[in-house]
mmCIF file of C-alpha atoms in Angstrom:
data_model
loop_
_atom_site.group_PDB
_atom_site.id
_atom_site.type_symbol
_atom_site.label_atom_id
_atom_site.label_comp_id
_atom_site.label_asym_id
_atom_site.label_seq_id
_atom_site.Cartn_x
_atom_site.Cartn_y
_atom_site.Cartn_z
ATOM 1 C CA MET Y 224 117.167 125.537 7.493
ATOM 2 C CA PHE Y 225 114.935 124.157 10.174
ATOM 3 C CA LEU Y 226 112.343 126.923 9.562
ATOM 4 C CA TYR Y 227 112.513 126.343 5.827
ATOM 5 C CA GLY Y 228 111.794 122.675 6.404
ATOM 6 C CA LEU Y 229 108.727 123.458 8.486
ATOM 7 C CA VAL Y 230 107.358 125.767 5.780
ATOM 8 C CA SER Y 231 107.933 123.104 3.143
ATOM 9 C CA VAL Y 232 106.051 120.512 5.187
ATOM 10 C CA ALA Y 233 103.170 122.934 5.742
ATOM 11 C CA LEU Y 234 102.892 123.688 2.023
ATOM 12 C CA PHE Y 235 102.997 119.980 1.235
ATOM 13 C CA LEU Y 236 100.193 119.232 3.685
ATOM 14 C CA PHE Y 237 98.183 122.204 2.361
ATOM 15 C CA ALA Y 238 98.455 120.904 -1.206
ATOM 16 C CA ALA Y 239 97.821 117.294 -0.192
ATOM 17 C CA THR Y 240 94.586 118.065 1.613
ATOM 18 C CA GLY Y 241 93.329 120.242 -1.224
ATOM 19 C CA VAL Y 242 92.407 123.077 1.134
ATOM 20 C CA CYS Y 243 92.403 126.542 -0.436
ATOM 21 C CA SER Y 244 90.985 129.977 0.290
ATOM 22 C CA PHE Y 245 87.490 130.022 -1.294
ATOM 23 C CA SER Y 246 84.751 132.663 -1.214
ATOM 24 C CA VAL Y 247 81.768 133.818 -3.301
ATOM 25 C CA THR Y 248 80.640 137.468 -3.208
ATOM 26 C CA THR Y 249 78.599 140.114 -5.066
ATOM 27 C CA ASN Y 250 79.087 143.856 -5.372
ATOM 28 C CA ASN Y 251 75.335 144.556 -5.238
ATOM 29 C CA GLY Y 252 73.003 142.337 -3.257
ATOM 30 C CA ASN Y 253 69.892 144.480 -3.814
ATOM 31 C CA VAL Y 254 69.209 145.400 -7.443
ATOM 32 C CA GLN Y 255 66.269 147.568 -8.519
ATOM 33 C CA VAL Y 256 65.410 148.144 -12.166
ATOM 34 C CA LYS Y 257 62.372 149.370 -14.099
ATOM 35 C CA GLU Y 258 60.262 146.871 -15.988
ATOM 36 C CA ASN Y 259 61.385 146.122 -19.573
ATOM 37 C CA GLU Y 260 64.905 147.456 -18.900
ATOM 38 C CA GLY Y 261 68.120 145.407 -18.640
ATOM 39 C CA THR Y 262 70.318 144.787 -15.614
ATOM 40 C CA ASP Y 263 73.290 142.773 -14.302
ATOM 41 C CA LEU Y 264 73.470 140.463 -11.291
ATOM 42 C CA THR Y 265 77.095 140.094 -10.227
ATOM 43 C CA CYS Y 266 78.780 137.069 -8.686
ATOM 44 C CA SER Y 267 82.528 136.668 -8.141
ATOM 45 C CA TYR Y 268 84.631 133.980 -6.520
ATOM 46 C CA THR Y 269 88.196 133.626 -5.286
ATOM 47 C CA GLY Y 270 90.294 130.517 -4.807
ATOM 48 C CA ASP Y 271 93.176 128.449 -6.100
ATOM 49 C CA PHE Y 272 91.590 126.310 -8.813
ATOM 50 C CA GLY Y 273 93.242 123.933 -11.223
ATOM 51 C CA SER Y 274 90.379 124.521 -13.654
ATOM 52 C CA SER Y 275 87.191 126.576 -13.868
ATOM 53 C CA PRO Y 276 84.687 125.860 -11.094
ATOM 54 C CA ARG Y 277 81.044 124.978 -11.700
ATOM 55 C CA VAL Y 278 78.715 128.001 -11.682
ATOM 56 C CA GLU Y 279 74.919 127.848 -11.448
ATOM 57 C CA TRP Y 280 72.197 130.490 -10.981
ATOM 58 C CA LYS Y 281 68.823 129.726 -9.408
ATOM 59 C CA PHE Y 282 65.715 131.848 -8.910
ATOM 60 C CA GLU Y 283 63.464 131.851 -5.821
ATOM 61 C CA ASN Y 284 60.085 133.607 -6.075
ATOM 62 C CA LEU Y 285 58.913 136.151 -3.516
ATOM 63 C CA LYS Y 286 57.104 133.548 -1.435
ATOM 64 C CA GLY Y 287 60.115 131.234 -1.467
ATOM 65 C CA SER Y 288 57.835 128.367 -2.468
ATOM 66 C CA ALA Y 289 59.470 127.582 -5.841
ATOM 67 C CA THR Y 290 63.022 127.424 -7.215
ATOM 68 C CA THR Y 291 63.834 127.654 -10.935
ATOM 69 C CA LEU Y 292 67.166 127.042 -12.706
ATOM 70 C CA VAL Y 293 68.352 130.105 -14.653
ATOM 71 C CA PHE Y 294 71.907 129.148 -15.653
ATOM 72 C CA TYR Y 295 72.932 125.484 -15.653
ATOM 73 C CA ASP Y 296 75.587 123.339 -17.304
ATOM 74 C CA GLY Y 297 77.315 126.328 -18.864
ATOM 75 C CA ARG Y 298 74.269 127.947 -20.504
ATOM 76 C CA PRO Y 299 70.926 129.608 -19.703
ATOM 77 C CA THR Y 300 67.912 127.327 -19.393
ATOM 78 C CA SER Y 301 65.259 127.385 -22.116
ATOM 79 C CA HIS Y 302 62.937 129.704 -20.166
ATOM 80 C CA TYR Y 303 65.637 132.425 -19.996
ATOM 81 C CA ALA Y 304 67.594 131.708 -23.183
ATOM 82 C CA ASP Y 305 66.160 134.629 -25.180
ATOM 83 C CA ARG Y 306 67.003 137.366 -22.612
ATOM 84 C CA VAL Y 307 69.746 136.079 -20.273
ATOM 85 C CA ASN Y 308 73.450 135.420 -20.751
ATOM 86 C CA VAL Y 309 76.509 135.059 -18.520
ATOM 87 C CA TYR Y 310 79.614 137.237 -18.841
ATOM 88 C CA GLY Y 311 82.901 137.123 -16.966
ATOM 89 C CA SER Y 312 82.265 133.419 -16.249
ATOM 90 C CA SER Y 313 79.766 134.027 -13.428
ATOM 91 C CA ASN Y 314 77.829 137.317 -13.812
ATOM 92 C CA LEU Y 315 74.190 137.164 -14.958
ATOM 93 C CA ARG Y 316 72.933 139.741 -17.465
ATOM 94 C CA PHE Y 317 69.260 140.376 -18.316
ATOM 95 C CA SER Y 318 68.540 142.154 -21.596
ATOM 96 C CA LYS Y 319 64.982 142.849 -20.356
ATOM 97 C CA VAL Y 320 63.179 142.138 -17.090
ATOM 98 C CA THR Y 321 59.486 141.639 -16.337
ATOM 99 C CA ARG Y 322 57.551 141.935 -13.088
ATOM 100 C CA GLN Y 323 57.614 138.136 -12.794
ATOM 101 C CA ASP Y 324 61.417 138.319 -12.424
ATOM 102 C CA THR Y 325 61.135 139.955 -8.989
ATOM 103 C CA GLY Y 326 62.654 137.645 -6.376
ATOM 104 C CA THR Y 327 65.959 136.270 -5.090
ATOM 105 C CA TYR Y 328 68.700 134.904 -7.350
ATOM 106 C CA VAL Y 329 71.279 132.494 -5.923
ATOM 107 C CA CYS Y 330 74.746 132.179 -7.457
ATOM 108 C CA GLU Y 331 76.293 128.809 -6.551
ATOM 109 C CA VAL Y 332 79.980 128.081 -7.155
ATOM 110 C CA SER Y 333 81.529 124.666 -6.514
ATOM 111 C CA TYR Y 334 84.915 123.091 -7.141
ATOM 112 C CA ALA Y 335 85.950 119.667 -5.835
ATOM 113 C CA SER Y 336 84.836 119.672 -2.184
ATOM 114 C CA ASN Y 337 84.528 123.455 -2.038
ATOM 115 C CA TYR Y 338 81.158 125.171 -2.260
ATOM 116 C CA GLY Y 339 79.956 128.734 -1.834
ATOM 117 C CA GLU Y 340 76.929 130.839 -2.723
ATOM 118 C CA VAL Y 341 75.695 134.408 -2.671
ATOM 119 C CA LYS Y 342 72.158 135.797 -2.976
ATOM 120 C CA VAL Y 343 71.069 138.814 -4.995
ATOM 121 C CA LYS Y 344 67.613 140.334 -4.531
ATOM 122 C CA LEU Y 345 66.082 141.712 -7.716
ATOM 123 C CA THR Y 346 63.123 144.107 -7.548
ATOM 124 C CA VAL Y 347 61.474 144.994 -10.837
ATOM 125 C CA LEU Y 348 59.912 148.429 -10.400
ATOM 126 C CA VAL Y 349 56.274 148.673 -11.513
ATOM 127 C CA PRO Y 350 54.257 151.866 -10.829
ATOM 128 C CA PRO Y 351 50.907 151.548 -9.042
ATOM 129 C CA SER Y 352 47.690 151.226 -10.979
ATOM 130 C CA PRO Y 353 44.304 152.523 -9.740
ATOM 131 C CA PRO Y 354 43.559 150.231 -6.776
ATOM 132 C CA SER Y 355 40.434 148.197 -6.298
ATOM 133 C CA CYS Y 356 38.446 149.627 -3.369
ATOM 134 C CA ASN Y 357 35.598 148.110 -1.401
ATOM 135 C CA ILE Y 358 33.578 150.897 0.256
ATOM 136 C CA PRO Y 359 30.042 150.036 1.496
ATOM 137 C CA THR Y 360 27.400 152.619 0.669
ATOM 138 C CA SER Y 361 25.197 151.958 3.708
ATOM 139 C CA VAL Y 362 25.987 150.472 7.127
ATOM 140 C CA SER Y 363 24.189 150.234 10.492
ATOM 141 C CA THR Y 364 25.199 152.178 13.571
ATOM 142 C CA GLY Y 365 27.178 150.112 16.083
ATOM 143 C CA SER Y 366 28.345 147.470 13.603
ATOM 144 C CA GLU Y 367 31.934 146.701 12.600
ATOM 145 C CA VAL Y 368 32.795 147.996 9.118
ATOM 146 C CA VAL Y 369 35.945 147.263 7.069
ATOM 147 C CA LEU Y 370 36.946 149.243 3.968
ATOM 148 C CA SER Y 371 39.581 147.547 1.799
ATOM 149 C CA CYS Y 372 42.006 148.654 -0.917
ATOM 150 C CA TYR Y 373 44.417 146.621 -3.094
ATOM 151 C CA ASP Y 374 46.672 147.124 -6.117
ATOM 152 C CA LYS Y 375 47.876 143.902 -7.738
ATOM 153 C CA ASP Y 376 50.395 145.507 -10.131
ATOM 154 C CA GLY Y 377 52.659 147.701 -8.005
ATOM 155 C CA SER Y 378 56.234 146.512 -7.349
ATOM 156 C CA PRO Y 379 57.620 146.852 -4.765
ATOM 157 C CA PRO Y 380 54.298 146.191 -2.986
ATOM 158 C CA CYS Y 381 52.259 149.338 -2.448
ATOM 159 C CA THR Y 382 51.430 151.042 0.806
ATOM 160 C CA TYR Y 383 47.962 152.533 1.209
ATOM 161 C CA MET Y 384 46.489 155.737 2.594
ATOM 162 C CA TRP Y 385 42.820 156.563 3.169
ATOM 163 C CA TYR Y 386 41.046 159.891 2.729
ATOM 164 C CA LYS Y 387 37.728 161.098 4.143
ATOM 165 C CA ASP Y 388 36.071 164.099 2.488
ATOM 166 C CA GLY Y 389 39.421 164.885 0.838
ATOM 167 C CA THR Y 390 41.362 164.852 4.136
ATOM 168 C CA LEU Y 391 44.136 162.327 4.774
ATOM 169 C CA LEU Y 392 43.355 160.052 7.721
ATOM 170 C CA PRO Y 393 46.451 159.836 9.969
ATOM 171 C CA GLN Y 394 47.889 156.451 10.866
ATOM 172 C CA ASP Y 395 47.518 157.198 14.588
ATOM 173 C CA PRO Y 396 44.477 159.466 15.131
ATOM 174 C CA SER Y 397 45.240 159.912 18.842
ATOM 175 C CA LYS Y 398 48.226 162.115 17.921
ATOM 176 C CA HIS Y 399 46.105 164.640 16.015
ATOM 177 C CA ALA Y 400 43.708 166.997 17.764
ATOM 178 C CA GLU Y 401 41.078 166.952 15.000
ATOM 179 C CA PHE Y 402 40.960 163.122 15.095
ATOM 180 C CA ILE Y 403 41.355 162.633 18.845
ATOM 181 C CA ASN Y 404 37.907 160.994 19.165
ATOM 182 C CA ALA Y 405 38.238 158.805 16.061
ATOM 183 C CA THR Y 406 38.095 155.047 16.632
ATOM 184 C CA TYR Y 407 39.188 153.740 13.227
ATOM 185 C CA LYS Y 408 42.214 151.479 12.656
ATOM 186 C CA LEU Y 409 44.491 151.740 9.607
ATOM 187 C CA ASN Y 410 46.699 149.026 8.117
ATOM 188 C CA ALA Y 411 48.942 150.720 5.549
ATOM 189 C CA GLU Y 412 50.390 147.424 4.246
ATOM 190 C CA LYS Y 413 47.110 145.544 3.857
ATOM 191 C CA GLY Y 414 45.127 148.614 2.808
ATOM 192 C CA THR Y 415 42.288 148.209 5.313
ATOM 193 C CA LEU Y 416 40.365 150.907 7.175
ATOM 194 C CA THR Y 417 38.405 149.380 10.064
ATOM 195 C CA PHE Y 418 35.663 150.928 12.200
ATOM 196 C CA PRO Y 419 35.164 148.610 15.217
ATOM 197 C CA ILE Y 420 31.918 150.429 16.126
ATOM 198 C CA VAL Y 421 30.753 152.734 13.357
ATOM 199 C CA THR Y 422 28.869 155.918 14.318
ATOM 200 C CA GLN Y 423 27.107 158.820 12.623
ATOM 201 C CA LYS Y 424 30.395 160.760 12.759
ATOM 202 C CA ASP Y 425 31.882 158.317 10.251
ATOM 203 C CA ILE Y 426 29.553 159.355 7.415
ATOM 204 C CA GLY Y 427 31.553 160.768 4.507
ATOM 205 C CA MET Y 428 33.212 160.378 1.102
ATOM 206 C CA TYR Y 429 36.063 157.852 1.226
ATOM 207 C CA TYR Y 430 38.798 156.849 -1.207
ATOM 208 C CA CYS Y 431 42.166 155.051 -1.058
ATOM 209 C CA GLU Y 432 45.554 155.924 -2.534
ATOM 210 C CA ALA Y 433 48.228 153.322 -3.444
ATOM 211 C CA SER Y 434 51.902 154.334 -3.686
ATOM 212 C CA ASN Y 435 55.389 152.859 -4.091
ATOM 213 C CA SER Y 436 58.852 154.006 -5.211
ATOM 214 C CA ALA Y 437 58.328 153.099 -8.878
ATOM 215 C CA GLY Y 438 55.947 155.867 -9.924
ATOM 216 C CA PRO Y 439 53.229 158.366 -8.985
ATOM 217 C CA PRO Y 440 50.462 157.248 -6.569
ATOM 218 C CA GLN Y 441 47.081 156.145 -7.867
ATOM 219 C CA SER Y 442 43.679 156.313 -6.188
ATOM 220 C CA CYS Y 443 40.215 154.821 -6.611
ATOM 221 C CA GLN Y 444 36.998 156.759 -7.131
ATOM 222 C CA PRO Y 445 35.510 158.365 -3.972
ATOM 223 C CA ARG Y 446 32.331 156.795 -2.618
ATOM 224 C CA LYS Y 447 30.002 157.980 0.123
ATOM 225 C CA MET Y 448 29.391 155.748 3.121
ATOM 226 C CA GLU Y 449 26.060 156.327 4.890
ATOM 227 C CA VAL Y 450 25.573 155.267 8.507
ATOM 228 C CA ARG Y 451 21.959 154.541 9.429
ATOM 229 C CA ASP Y 452 20.506 154.099 12.904
ATOM 230 C CA VAL Y 453 18.970 150.739 13.684
ATOM 231 C CA ASN Y 454 15.138 151.067 13.841
ATOM 232 C CA LYS Y 455 14.621 149.428 17.241
ATOM 233 C CA GLY Y 456 10.940 150.417 17.359
ATOM 234 C CA GLY Y 457 10.294 148.761 14.012
ATOM 235 C CA ILE Y 458 12.043 145.563 15.110
ATOM 236 C CA ILE Y 459 9.989 145.373 18.332
ATOM 237 C CA ALA Y 460 6.755 146.007 16.409
ATOM 238 C CA ALA Y 461 7.611 143.267 13.907
ATOM 239 C CA VAL Y 462 8.277 140.782 16.730
ATOM 240 C CA ILE Y 463 4.950 141.629 18.403
ATOM 241 C CA ILE Y 464 3.068 141.195 15.119
ATOM 242 C CA VAL Y 465 4.674 137.781 14.541
ATOM 243 C CA LEU Y 466 3.749 136.630 18.064
ATOM 244 C CA LEU Y 467 0.133 137.812 17.600
ATOM 245 C CA LEU Y 468 -0.144 135.951 14.307
ATOM 246 C CA LEU Y 469 1.177 132.770 15.920
ATOM 247 C CA ALA Y 470 -1.331 133.156 18.784
ATOM 248 C CA LEU Y 471 -4.234 133.680 16.354
ATOM 249 C CA LEU Y 472 -3.163 130.653 14.357
ATOM 250 C CA GLY Y 473 -3.079 128.480 17.474
ATOM 251 C CA LEU Y 474 -6.502 129.776 18.574
ATOM 252 C CA GLY Y 475 -7.986 129.063 15.129
ATOM 253 C CA ILE Y 476 -6.713 125.481 15.161
ATOM 254 C CA TRP Y 477 -8.133 124.914 18.662
ATOM 255 C CA TYR Y 478 -11.569 126.323 17.704
ATOM 256 C CA ALA Y 479 -11.769 124.213 14.539
ATOM 257 C CA TYR Y 480 -10.898 121.101 16.537
ATOM 258 C CA LYS Y 481 -13.568 121.789 19.185
ATOM 259 C CA LYS Y 482 -16.239 122.341 16.526
ATOM 260 C CA GLY Y 483 -15.365 119.123 14.771
ATOM 261 C CA TYR Y 484 -14.047 120.762 11.649
ATOM 262 C CA LEU Y 485 -10.888 118.749 12.007
ATOM 263 C CA PRO Y 486 -11.017 114.917 11.890
ATOM 264 C CA LYS Y 487 -10.460 113.187 15.196
ATOM 265 C CA LYS Y 488 -8.231 110.197 15.567
ATOM 266 C CA SER Y 489 -10.290 106.929 15.549
ATOM 267 C CA GLU Y 490 -9.805 104.586 18.471
ATOM 268 C CA SER Y 491 -8.250 101.294 17.449
ATOM 269 C CA LYS Y 492 -9.907 98.085 18.683
ATOM 270 C CA PRO Y 493 -8.002 94.820 19.218
ATOM 271 C CA LYS Y 494 -8.584 92.227 16.511
ATOM 272 C CA PRO Y 495 -9.680 88.689 17.567
ATOM 273 C CA ASN Y 496 -7.186 85.886 17.265
ATOM 274 C CA VAL Y 497 -8.456 83.272 14.817
ATOM 275 C CA VAL Y 498 -7.126 79.734 14.948
ATOM 276 C CA TYR Y 499 -7.602 77.560 11.876
ATOM 277 C CA GLN Y 500 -7.868 73.783 12.348
ATOM 278 C CA PRO Y 501 -7.802 71.694 9.164
ATOM 279 C CA THR Y 502 -9.894 68.471 9.034
ATOM 280 C CA SER Y 503 -7.977 65.234 9.496
ATOM 281 C CA LEU Y 504 -7.601 63.193 6.339
ATOM 282 C CA TYR Y 505 -7.809 59.902 8.229
ATOM 283 C CA GLY Y 506 -11.046 60.118 10.151
ATOM 284 C CA GLY Y 507 -12.068 61.621 13.354
ATOM 285 C CA GLY Y 508 -13.394 64.572 11.432
ATOM 286 C CA ASP Y 509 -16.724 65.549 9.947
ATOM 287 C CA THR Y 510 -18.689 62.818 8.202
ATOM 288 C CA ASP Y 511 -19.122 64.711 5.017
ATOM 289 C CA GLY Y 512 -15.325 64.811 4.514
ATOM 290 C CA ASP Y 513 -15.430 68.466 3.664
ATOM 291 C CA PHE Y 514 -12.843 70.828 5.048
ATOM 292 C CA LYS Y 515 -14.481 73.010 7.641
ATOM 293 C CA GLN Y 516 -13.039 75.949 9.491
ATOM 294 C CA LYS Y 517 -13.156 75.929 13.222
ATOM 295 C CA SER Y 518 -12.475 79.102 15.024
ATOM 296 C CA SER Y 519 -12.089 80.051 18.564
ATOM 297 C CA PHE Y 520 -11.975 83.510 19.979
ATOM 298 C CA VAL Y 521 -9.500 84.113 22.643
ATOM 299 C CA VAL Y 522 -10.386 86.942 24.933
#
């Protein structure tokens, strides 16, 4: 009887405080589907509820910089209304997905003071398209040269490989005997091929290949990169010619000045100070009453 009483008190306190076992889960947290196909995002919850809890779905883009409501107040929002519905009270079903749907979806479940959420990552698979490649046709020996490659359509994001004269360039050239002296640097995620100090050995036909798990790889058109030596003799000759021209110009100006072909600056003389004294109107002035100017020169 005593034990039964303790259990009864515990159940009473449990019910009074409103505490219950509550959890939110999914059976697939990483969903991949081809573009224009349909898919389901699952969300399930457990707990002792007196009524149905509140369920919402939100979307976070790949950068995590924006959040959009997908399912709110018991129905899909206007942006998703034509291709999204909820089944089983909390699962999200897409009739068709686009590449813009790639991102993270958050299922939020709340009831009274209880709250839980689960995240589902959705990747819409888009095959690569021919990448845009930037390959210079002519560079100077000893300069830094960067070749770039990018595909804006592929999802998941593409990785990139570079080829020279039809041969794949390894990620780490030091591990391959035929590339042991190569100095290039590859970034497979960014798609860059960098030559810190380009040499004559780097002349060749280059192209880039973009690939992901959604479809066959795609490549850009090959282009030849020429490496030209810097004409040091020509640069020195040009500098000497410029200095000679400047010297001849200075000599010509000096000669013209000495011969008087150029105007000389005139010497300025000080002007005399003139003091004007008007004639008094009440006598003491000239007898003819006319105004006369008196001047004095101050040296």
